[in-house]
Amino acid sequence: EVQLVESGGVLVQPGGSLRLSCAASGFTFSSYWMSWVRQAPGKGLEWVANTKQDGSEIHYVDSVKGRFTISRDNAKNSLYLQMNSLRAEDTAVYYCARESVGGGGKLDRWGQGTLVTVSS
Amino acid sequence: DIVVTQSPDSLAVSLGERATINCRSSQSVLYNSNNKHYLAWYQHKSGQPPKLLIYWASTRESGVPDRFSGSGSGTDFTLTISNLQAEDVAVYYCQQYYSTPWTFGQGTKVEIK
């Protein structure tokens, strides 16, 4: 069974840093693009970033460029999101999601999410 | 960036009736090389992660009931829920995956009338 389990979400002060992790199991992690998607309280879904199977190609939404870094460790079946210079507007549930094979970023498996709260 | 807009923001439908959700992208999401529309639909229930329902605009994900169907082309797409069931109460999102950043519509909340 495919499983994605996020961790690392906490309360952090504005300007602080945080690293989210996503542990994958039940599939060949190194064969898939992976994404982070977030949902702010009362808002819709927002795609944040993705990484190619070997990490050689990465994309970000403009609002996090220069502040967030997505990475992966295929030996550990893990995806990461390093979040720096956090702002109140980064407060959200962060989901790890697998991009389906066959082309494009359709997200066929999602974790349960981890809550990041940025507040003083 | 491709802007994706859904309508309506919410709708209430009687059990057993049909719910129709519209999605419009600011530019075509059709790749001419494979004639596929890079458009997906998700169901998001409270307290759960989103679930992929439809991809390539009209292909149902494995295990999704056939009362869910997707249609459309170019920039205009529709998700139809036929014979609405109580378990279909959720927020529904469309998403384009034609070009990064992937973008979602603002969501449509479906309730029982």
PDB file of C-alpha atoms in Angstrom:
ATOM      1  CA  GLU A   1       0.000   0.000   0.000  1.00  0.00           C
ATOM      2  CA  VAL A   2       1.286   3.432  -0.940  1.00  0.00           C
ATOM      3  CA  GLN A   3       1.933   5.605   2.108  1.00  0.00           C
ATOM      4  CA  LEU A   4       3.177   9.153   2.455  1.00  0.00           C
ATOM      5  CA  VAL A   5       3.728  10.416   5.986  1.00  0.00           C
ATOM      6  CA  GLU A   6       4.639  14.040   6.615  1.00  0.00           C
ATOM      7  CA  SER A   7       6.290  15.332   9.755  1.00  0.00           C
ATOM      8  CA  GLY A   8       7.975  18.438  11.102  1.00  0.00           C
ATOM      9  CA  GLY A   9       5.104  20.879  11.270  1.00  0.00           C
ATOM     10  CA  VAL A  10       5.209  23.118  14.352  1.00  0.00           C
ATOM     11  CA  LEU A  11       4.590  26.645  15.590  1.00  0.00           C
ATOM     12  CA  VAL A  12       7.432  28.907  14.462  1.00  0.00           C
ATOM     13  CA  GLN A  13       8.041  32.632  14.706  1.00  0.00           C
ATOM     14  CA  PRO A  14       8.062  34.901  11.646  1.00  0.00           C
ATOM     15  CA  GLY A  15      11.500  34.870  10.071  1.00  0.00           C
ATOM     16  CA  GLY A  16      12.218  31.416  11.415  1.00  0.00           C
ATOM     17  CA  SER A  17      13.099  28.188   9.662  1.00  0.00           C
ATOM     18  CA  LEU A  18      11.642  24.727   9.520  1.00  0.00           C
ATOM     19  CA  ARG A  19      12.276  21.459   7.697  1.00  0.00           C
ATOM     20  CA  LEU A  20       9.404  19.236   6.706  1.00  0.00           C
ATOM     21  CA  SER A  21       9.898  15.569   5.904  1.00  0.00           C
ATOM     22  CA  CYS A  22       7.805  13.067   3.988  1.00  0.00           C
ATOM     23  CA  ALA A  23       8.472   9.349   4.383  1.00  0.00           C
ATOM     24  CA  ALA A  24       7.336   7.271   1.429  1.00  0.00           C
ATOM     25  CA  SER A  25       6.619   3.554   1.327  1.00  0.00           C
ATOM     26  CA  GLY A  26       4.763   1.013  -0.746  1.00  0.00           C
ATOM     27  CA  PHE A  27       6.154   2.145  -4.106  1.00  0.00           C
ATOM     28  CA  THR A  28       9.460   2.749  -5.876  1.00  0.00           C
ATOM     29  CA  PHE A  29      10.055   6.297  -4.625  1.00  0.00           C
ATOM     30  CA  SER A  30      12.977   6.937  -6.963  1.00  0.00           C
ATOM     31  CA  SER A  31      10.721   6.464 -10.000  1.00  0.00           C
ATOM     32  CA  TYR A  32       8.397   9.374  -9.305  1.00  0.00           C
ATOM     33  CA  TRP A  33       8.346  13.135  -9.398  1.00  0.00           C
ATOM     34  CA  MET A  34       7.206  14.403  -5.998  1.00  0.00           C
ATOM     35  CA  SER A  35       5.417  17.597  -4.975  1.00  0.00           C
ATOM     36  CA  TRP A  36       4.556  19.678  -1.944  1.00  0.00           C
ATOM     37  CA  VAL A  37       1.093  21.274  -1.865  1.00  0.00           C
ATOM     38  CA  ARG A  38      -0.281  23.499   0.900  1.00  0.00           C
ATOM     39  CA  GLN A  39      -3.632  24.694   2.138  1.00  0.00           C
ATOM     40  CA  ALA A  40      -3.873  27.816   4.273  1.00  0.00           C
ATOM     41  CA  PRO A  41      -6.708  27.954   6.832  1.00  0.00           C
ATOM     42  CA  GLY A  42     -10.009  28.507   5.056  1.00  0.00           C
ATOM     43  CA  LYS A  43      -8.312  28.681   1.661  1.00  0.00           C
ATOM     44  CA  GLY A  44      -7.846  26.421  -1.332  1.00  0.00           C
ATOM     45  CA  LEU A  45      -5.003  24.224  -2.475  1.00  0.00           C
ATOM     46  CA  GLU A  46      -1.734  25.783  -3.593  1.00  0.00           C
ATOM     47  CA  TRP A  47       1.064  23.826  -5.253  1.00  0.00           C
ATOM     48  CA  VAL A  48       4.425  24.777  -3.738  1.00  0.00           C
ATOM     49  CA  ALA A  49       7.239  22.854  -5.416  1.00  0.00           C
ATOM     50  CA  ASN A  50       8.237  19.644  -7.130  1.00  0.00           C
ATOM     51  CA  THR A  51      11.343  17.612  -7.869  1.00  0.00           C
ATOM     52  CA  LYS A  52      12.266  15.171 -10.583  1.00  0.00           C
ATOM     53  CA  GLN A  53      13.110  11.569  -9.741  1.00  0.00           C
ATOM     54  CA  ASP A  54      16.839  12.251  -9.332  1.00  0.00           C
ATOM     55  CA  GLY A  55      16.491  15.825  -8.068  1.00  0.00           C
ATOM     56  CA  SER A  56      18.013  17.232 -11.242  1.00  0.00           C
ATOM     57  CA  GLU A  57      14.973  19.349 -12.081  1.00  0.00           C
ATOM     58  CA  ILE A  58      13.065  21.415  -9.538  1.00  0.00           C
ATOM     59  CA  HIS A  59      10.265  23.966  -9.792  1.00  0.00           C
ATOM     60  CA  TYR A  60       8.740  26.401  -7.290  1.00  0.00           C
ATOM     61  CA  VAL A  61       5.762  28.704  -7.081  1.00  0.00           C
ATOM     62  CA  ASP A  62       6.963  32.319  -7.144  1.00  0.00           C
ATOM     63  CA  SER A  63       5.819  33.075  -3.583  1.00  0.00           C
ATOM     64  CA  VAL A  64       8.394  30.675  -2.086  1.00  0.00           C
ATOM     65  CA  LYS A  65      11.317  31.055  -4.498  1.00  0.00           C
ATOM     66  CA  GLY A  66      14.492  31.934  -2.660  1.00  0.00           C
ATOM     67  CA  ARG A  67      13.000  30.936   0.701  1.00  0.00           C
ATOM     68  CA  PHE A  68      12.013  27.263   0.334  1.00  0.00           C
ATOM     69  CA  THR A  69      14.143  24.377  -0.924  1.00  0.00           C
ATOM     70  CA  ILE A  70      12.746  21.017  -1.948  1.00  0.00           C
ATOM     71  CA  SER A  71      15.048  18.004  -1.857  1.00  0.00           C
ATOM     72  CA  ARG A  72      14.901  14.236  -1.729  1.00  0.00           C
ATOM     73  CA  ASP A  73      16.947  11.273  -0.545  1.00  0.00           C
ATOM     74  CA  ASN A  74      16.048   8.265  -2.661  1.00  0.00           C
ATOM     75  CA  ALA A  75      18.132   5.954  -0.448  1.00  0.00           C
ATOM     76  CA  LYS A  76      15.894   6.905   2.471  1.00  0.00           C
ATOM     77  CA  ASN A  77      12.662   7.144   0.434  1.00  0.00           C
ATOM     78  CA  SER A  78      12.210  10.642   1.762  1.00  0.00           C
ATOM     79  CA  LEU A  79      11.165  14.051   0.494  1.00  0.00           C
ATOM     80  CA  TYR A  80      12.016  17.285   2.277  1.00  0.00           C
ATOM     81  CA  LEU A  81      11.005  20.932   2.285  1.00  0.00           C
ATOM     82  CA  GLN A  82      13.419  23.379   3.909  1.00  0.00           C
ATOM     83  CA  MET A  83      11.482  26.529   4.743  1.00  0.00           C
ATOM     84  CA  ASN A  84      13.403  29.711   5.610  1.00  0.00           C
ATOM     85  CA  SER A  85      12.356  33.311   6.259  1.00  0.00           C
ATOM     86  CA  LEU A  86       8.888  32.116   7.168  1.00  0.00           C
ATOM     87  CA  ARG A  87       5.977  34.525   6.990  1.00  0.00           C
ATOM     88  CA  ALA A  88       2.503  34.498   8.492  1.00  0.00           C
ATOM     89  CA  GLU A  89       1.110  33.727   5.038  1.00  0.00           C
ATOM     90  CA  ASP A  90       3.066  30.450   4.985  1.00  0.00           C
ATOM     91  CA  THR A  91       0.756  29.141   7.706  1.00  0.00           C
ATOM     92  CA  ALA A  92      -0.891  26.076   6.179  1.00  0.00           C
ATOM     93  CA  VAL A  93      -1.267  22.342   6.152  1.00  0.00           C
ATOM     94  CA  TYR A  94       1.545  21.036   3.946  1.00  0.00           C
ATOM     95  CA  TYR A  95       0.895  17.891   1.930  1.00  0.00           C
ATOM     96  CA  CYS A  96       3.428  15.649   0.285  1.00  0.00           C
ATOM     97  CA  ALA A  97       2.048  14.233  -2.981  1.00  0.00           C
ATOM     98  CA  ARG A  98       3.205  11.810  -5.641  1.00  0.00           C
ATOM     99  CA  GLU A  99       3.008  12.841  -9.285  1.00  0.00           C
ATOM    100  CA  SER A 100       1.556  10.061 -11.368  1.00  0.00           C
ATOM    101  CA  VAL A 101       3.671   8.478 -14.085  1.00  0.00           C
ATOM    102  CA  GLY A 102       2.767   8.992 -17.691  1.00  0.00           C
ATOM    103  CA  GLY A 103       3.396  12.679 -17.950  1.00  0.00           C
ATOM    104  CA  GLY A 104       2.423  15.752 -16.031  1.00  0.00           C
ATOM    105  CA  GLY A 105       1.712  16.690 -12.456  1.00  0.00           C
ATOM    106  CA  LYS A 106      -1.476  14.861 -11.683  1.00  0.00           C
ATOM    107  CA  LEU A 107      -1.191  14.039  -8.003  1.00  0.00           C
ATOM    108  CA  ASP A 108      -2.351  10.502  -7.432  1.00  0.00           C
ATOM    109  CA  ARG A 109      -1.326   9.897  -3.823  1.00  0.00           C
ATOM    110  CA  TRP A 110      -1.267  12.327  -0.904  1.00  0.00           C
ATOM    111  CA  GLY A 111      -0.114  12.244   2.669  1.00  0.00           C
ATOM    112  CA  GLN A 112      -2.311  13.317   5.572  1.00  0.00           C
ATOM    113  CA  GLY A 113      -0.498  16.631   5.870  1.00  0.00           C
ATOM    114  CA  THR A 114       1.436  18.455   8.576  1.00  0.00           C
ATOM    115  CA  LEU A 115       0.436  21.836  10.023  1.00  0.00           C
ATOM    116  CA  VAL A 116       2.867  24.731   9.947  1.00  0.00           C
ATOM    117  CA  THR A 117       1.878  27.777  11.963  1.00  0.00           C
ATOM    118  CA  VAL A 118       3.911  30.968  11.641  1.00  0.00           C
ATOM    119  CA  SER A 119       3.080  33.342  14.457  1.00  0.00           C
ATOM    120  CA  SER A 120       4.703  35.359  17.200  1.00  0.00           C
TER     121      SER A 120
ATOM    122  CA  ASP B   1       1.177  31.340 -14.895  1.00  0.00           C
ATOM    123  CA  ILE B   2      -2.045  29.642 -15.965  1.00  0.00           C
ATOM    124  CA  VAL B   3      -5.003  30.908 -13.955  1.00  0.00           C
ATOM    125  CA  VAL B   4      -7.733  28.361 -13.262  1.00  0.00           C
ATOM    126  CA  THR B   5     -11.206  29.561 -12.318  1.00  0.00           C
ATOM    127  CA  GLN B   6     -14.075  27.429 -11.095  1.00  0.00           C
ATOM    128  CA  SER B   7     -17.796  28.121 -10.929  1.00  0.00           C
ATOM    129  CA  PRO B   8     -19.850  28.160  -8.866  1.00  0.00           C
ATOM    130  CA  ASP B   9     -18.075  28.608  -5.528  1.00  0.00           C
ATOM    131  CA  SER B  10     -20.699  26.417  -3.890  1.00  0.00           C
ATOM    132  CA  LEU B  11     -23.818  24.492  -4.769  1.00  0.00           C
ATOM    133  CA  ALA B  12     -26.480  22.504  -2.970  1.00  0.00           C
ATOM    134  CA  VAL B  13     -27.975  19.506  -4.731  1.00  0.00           C
ATOM    135  CA  SER B  14     -30.638  17.043  -3.659  1.00  0.00           C
ATOM    136  CA  LEU B  15     -29.677  13.419  -3.112  1.00  0.00           C
ATOM    137  CA  GLY B  16     -29.869  11.501  -6.365  1.00  0.00           C
ATOM    138  CA  GLU B  17     -29.678  14.634  -8.493  1.00  0.00           C
ATOM    139  CA  ARG B  18     -26.822  15.938 -10.646  1.00  0.00           C
ATOM    140  CA  ALA B  19     -24.077  18.364  -9.643  1.00  0.00           C
ATOM    141  CA  THR B  20     -22.154  20.235 -12.321  1.00  0.00           C
ATOM    142  CA  ILE B  21     -18.929  22.130 -11.678  1.00  0.00           C
ATOM    143  CA  ASN B  22     -17.200  24.245 -14.283  1.00  0.00           C
ATOM    144  CA  CYS B  23     -13.506  25.010 -14.663  1.00  0.00           C
ATOM    145  CA  ARG B  24     -11.836  27.453 -17.021  1.00  0.00           C
ATOM    146  CA  SER B  25      -8.122  27.876 -17.674  1.00  0.00           C
ATOM    147  CA  SER B  26      -6.579  31.137 -18.859  1.00  0.00           C
ATOM    148  CA  GLN B  27      -4.905  29.323 -21.737  1.00  0.00           C
ATOM    149  CA  SER B  28      -5.306  26.001 -23.476  1.00  0.00           C
ATOM    150  CA  VAL B  29      -4.027  22.985 -21.561  1.00  0.00           C
ATOM    151  CA  LEU B  30      -4.043  20.755 -24.638  1.00  0.00           C
ATOM    152  CA  TYR B  31      -0.716  19.293 -25.698  1.00  0.00           C
ATOM    153  CA  ASN B  32      -0.952  18.893 -29.461  1.00  0.00           C
ATOM    154  CA  SER B  33       1.806  16.258 -29.500  1.00  0.00           C
ATOM    155  CA  ASN B  34      -0.351  13.709 -27.645  1.00  0.00           C
ATOM    156  CA  ASN B  35      -3.798  15.329 -27.943  1.00  0.00           C
ATOM    157  CA  LYS B  36      -4.252  15.237 -24.169  1.00  0.00           C
ATOM    158  CA  HIS B  37      -5.691  17.889 -21.894  1.00  0.00           C
ATOM    159  CA  TYR B  38      -3.525  18.359 -18.797  1.00  0.00           C
ATOM    160  CA  LEU B  39      -6.442  18.915 -16.443  1.00  0.00           C
ATOM    161  CA  ALA B  40      -7.340  16.980 -13.286  1.00  0.00           C
ATOM    162  CA  TRP B  41     -10.148  17.000 -10.722  1.00  0.00           C
ATOM    163  CA  TYR B  42      -9.816  16.293  -7.003  1.00  0.00           C
ATOM    164  CA  GLN B  43     -12.242  15.659  -4.170  1.00  0.00           C
ATOM    165  CA  HIS B  44     -11.288  17.053  -0.763  1.00  0.00           C
ATOM    166  CA  LYS B  45     -13.278  15.967   2.242  1.00  0.00           C
ATOM    167  CA  SER B  46     -12.859  17.631   5.615  1.00  0.00           C
ATOM    168  CA  GLY B  47     -10.056  16.082   7.657  1.00  0.00           C
ATOM    169  CA  GLN B  48      -8.740  14.002   4.751  1.00  0.00           C
ATOM    170  CA  PRO B  49      -6.144  14.588   2.046  1.00  0.00           C
ATOM    171  CA  PRO B  50      -7.355  15.423  -1.456  1.00  0.00           C
ATOM    172  CA  LYS B  51      -8.191  12.506  -3.715  1.00  0.00           C
ATOM    173  CA  LEU B  52      -7.570  12.359  -7.453  1.00  0.00           C
ATOM    174  CA  LEU B  53     -10.836  11.704  -9.304  1.00  0.00           C
ATOM    175  CA  ILE B  54     -10.232  12.527 -12.962  1.00  0.00           C
ATOM    176  CA  TYR B  55      -7.133  13.175 -15.089  1.00  0.00           C
ATOM    177  CA  TRP B  56      -6.536  13.980 -18.761  1.00  0.00           C
ATOM    178  CA  ALA B  57      -9.810  15.897 -18.311  1.00  0.00           C
ATOM    179  CA  SER B  58     -11.991  12.800 -18.677  1.00  0.00           C
ATOM    180  CA  THR B  59     -10.154   9.672 -17.467  1.00  0.00           C
ATOM    181  CA  ARG B  60     -11.503   8.329 -14.214  1.00  0.00           C
ATOM    182  CA  GLU B  61      -8.903   7.256 -11.634  1.00  0.00           C
ATOM    183  CA  SER B  62      -9.041   3.599 -10.657  1.00  0.00           C
ATOM    184  CA  GLY B  63     -11.683   2.939  -8.012  1.00  0.00           C
ATOM    185  CA  VAL B  64     -13.603   6.167  -8.575  1.00  0.00           C
ATOM    186  CA  PRO B  65     -17.357   5.553  -8.950  1.00  0.00           C
ATOM    187  CA  ASP B  66     -18.691   6.012 -12.467  1.00  0.00           C
ATOM    188  CA  ARG B  67     -21.133   8.687 -11.288  1.00  0.00           C
ATOM    189  CA  PHE B  68     -18.128  11.021 -11.509  1.00  0.00           C
ATOM    190  CA  SER B  69     -17.328  12.130 -15.045  1.00  0.00           C
ATOM    191  CA  GLY B  70     -15.169  14.795 -16.636  1.00  0.00           C
ATOM    192  CA  SER B  71     -15.555  16.516 -19.965  1.00  0.00           C
ATOM    193  CA  GLY B  72     -14.437  19.540 -21.903  1.00  0.00           C
ATOM    194  CA  SER B  73     -11.653  20.730 -24.141  1.00  0.00           C
ATOM    195  CA  GLY B  74      -9.325  23.629 -24.770  1.00  0.00           C
ATOM    196  CA  THR B  75      -9.932  25.939 -21.841  1.00  0.00           C
ATOM    197  CA  ASP B  76     -13.380  24.877 -20.583  1.00  0.00           C
ATOM    198  CA  PHE B  77     -14.025  21.766 -18.534  1.00  0.00           C
ATOM    199  CA  THR B  78     -16.779  20.228 -16.451  1.00  0.00           C
ATOM    200  CA  LEU B  79     -17.004  17.766 -13.587  1.00  0.00           C
ATOM    201  CA  THR B  80     -20.380  16.082 -13.331  1.00  0.00           C
ATOM    202  CA  ILE B  81     -21.540  14.093 -10.334  1.00  0.00           C
ATOM    203  CA  SER B  82     -24.585  12.103 -11.320  1.00  0.00           C
ATOM    204  CA  ASN B  83     -26.918  10.618  -8.720  1.00  0.00           C
ATOM    205  CA  LEU B  84     -25.352  12.611  -5.869  1.00  0.00           C
ATOM    206  CA  GLN B  85     -24.718  10.589  -2.722  1.00  0.00           C
ATOM    207  CA  ALA B  86     -24.287  11.815   0.858  1.00  0.00           C
ATOM    208  CA  GLU B  87     -20.609  10.766   0.785  1.00  0.00           C
ATOM    209  CA  ASP B  88     -19.980  13.148  -2.122  1.00  0.00           C
ATOM    210  CA  VAL B  89     -20.176  16.194   0.171  1.00  0.00           C
ATOM    211  CA  ALA B  90     -16.754  17.775  -0.268  1.00  0.00           C
ATOM    212  CA  VAL B  91     -14.841  20.584  -1.914  1.00  0.00           C
ATOM    213  CA  TYR B  92     -13.875  19.852  -5.513  1.00  0.00           C
ATOM    214  CA  TYR B  93     -10.830  21.344  -7.233  1.00  0.00           C
ATOM    215  CA  CYS B  94      -9.656  21.354 -10.800  1.00  0.00           C
ATOM    216  CA  GLN B  95      -5.920  21.606 -11.499  1.00  0.00           C
ATOM    217  CA  GLN B  96      -3.897  22.242 -14.611  1.00  0.00           C
ATOM    218  CA  TYR B  97      -0.633  20.340 -14.985  1.00  0.00           C
ATOM    219  CA  TYR B  98       0.229  21.686 -18.422  1.00  0.00           C
ATOM    220  CA  SER B  99       2.980  23.955 -17.112  1.00  0.00           C
ATOM    221  CA  THR B 100       4.544  24.805 -13.781  1.00  0.00           C
ATOM    222  CA  PRO B 101       3.532  26.209 -11.457  1.00  0.00           C
ATOM    223  CA  TRP B 102       0.704  23.690 -11.331  1.00  0.00           C
ATOM    224  CA  THR B 103      -2.369  25.729 -10.414  1.00  0.00           C
ATOM    225  CA  PHE B 104      -5.688  24.868  -8.831  1.00  0.00           C
ATOM    226  CA  GLY B 105      -9.080  26.457  -9.109  1.00  0.00           C
ATOM    227  CA  GLN B 106     -10.404  28.095  -5.951  1.00  0.00           C
ATOM    228  CA  GLY B 107     -12.623  25.107  -5.172  1.00  0.00           C
ATOM    229  CA  THR B 108     -16.352  24.367  -5.295  1.00  0.00           C
ATOM    230  CA  LYS B 109     -18.147  23.254  -2.156  1.00  0.00           C
ATOM    231  CA  VAL B 110     -20.850  20.663  -2.790  1.00  0.00           C
ATOM    232  CA  GLU B 111     -23.560  20.226  -0.176  1.00  0.00           C
ATOM    233  CA  ILE B 112     -26.825  18.350   0.119  1.00  0.00           C
ATOM    234  CA  LYS B 113     -29.990  20.384  -0.342  1.00  0.00           C
TER     235      LYS B 113
END
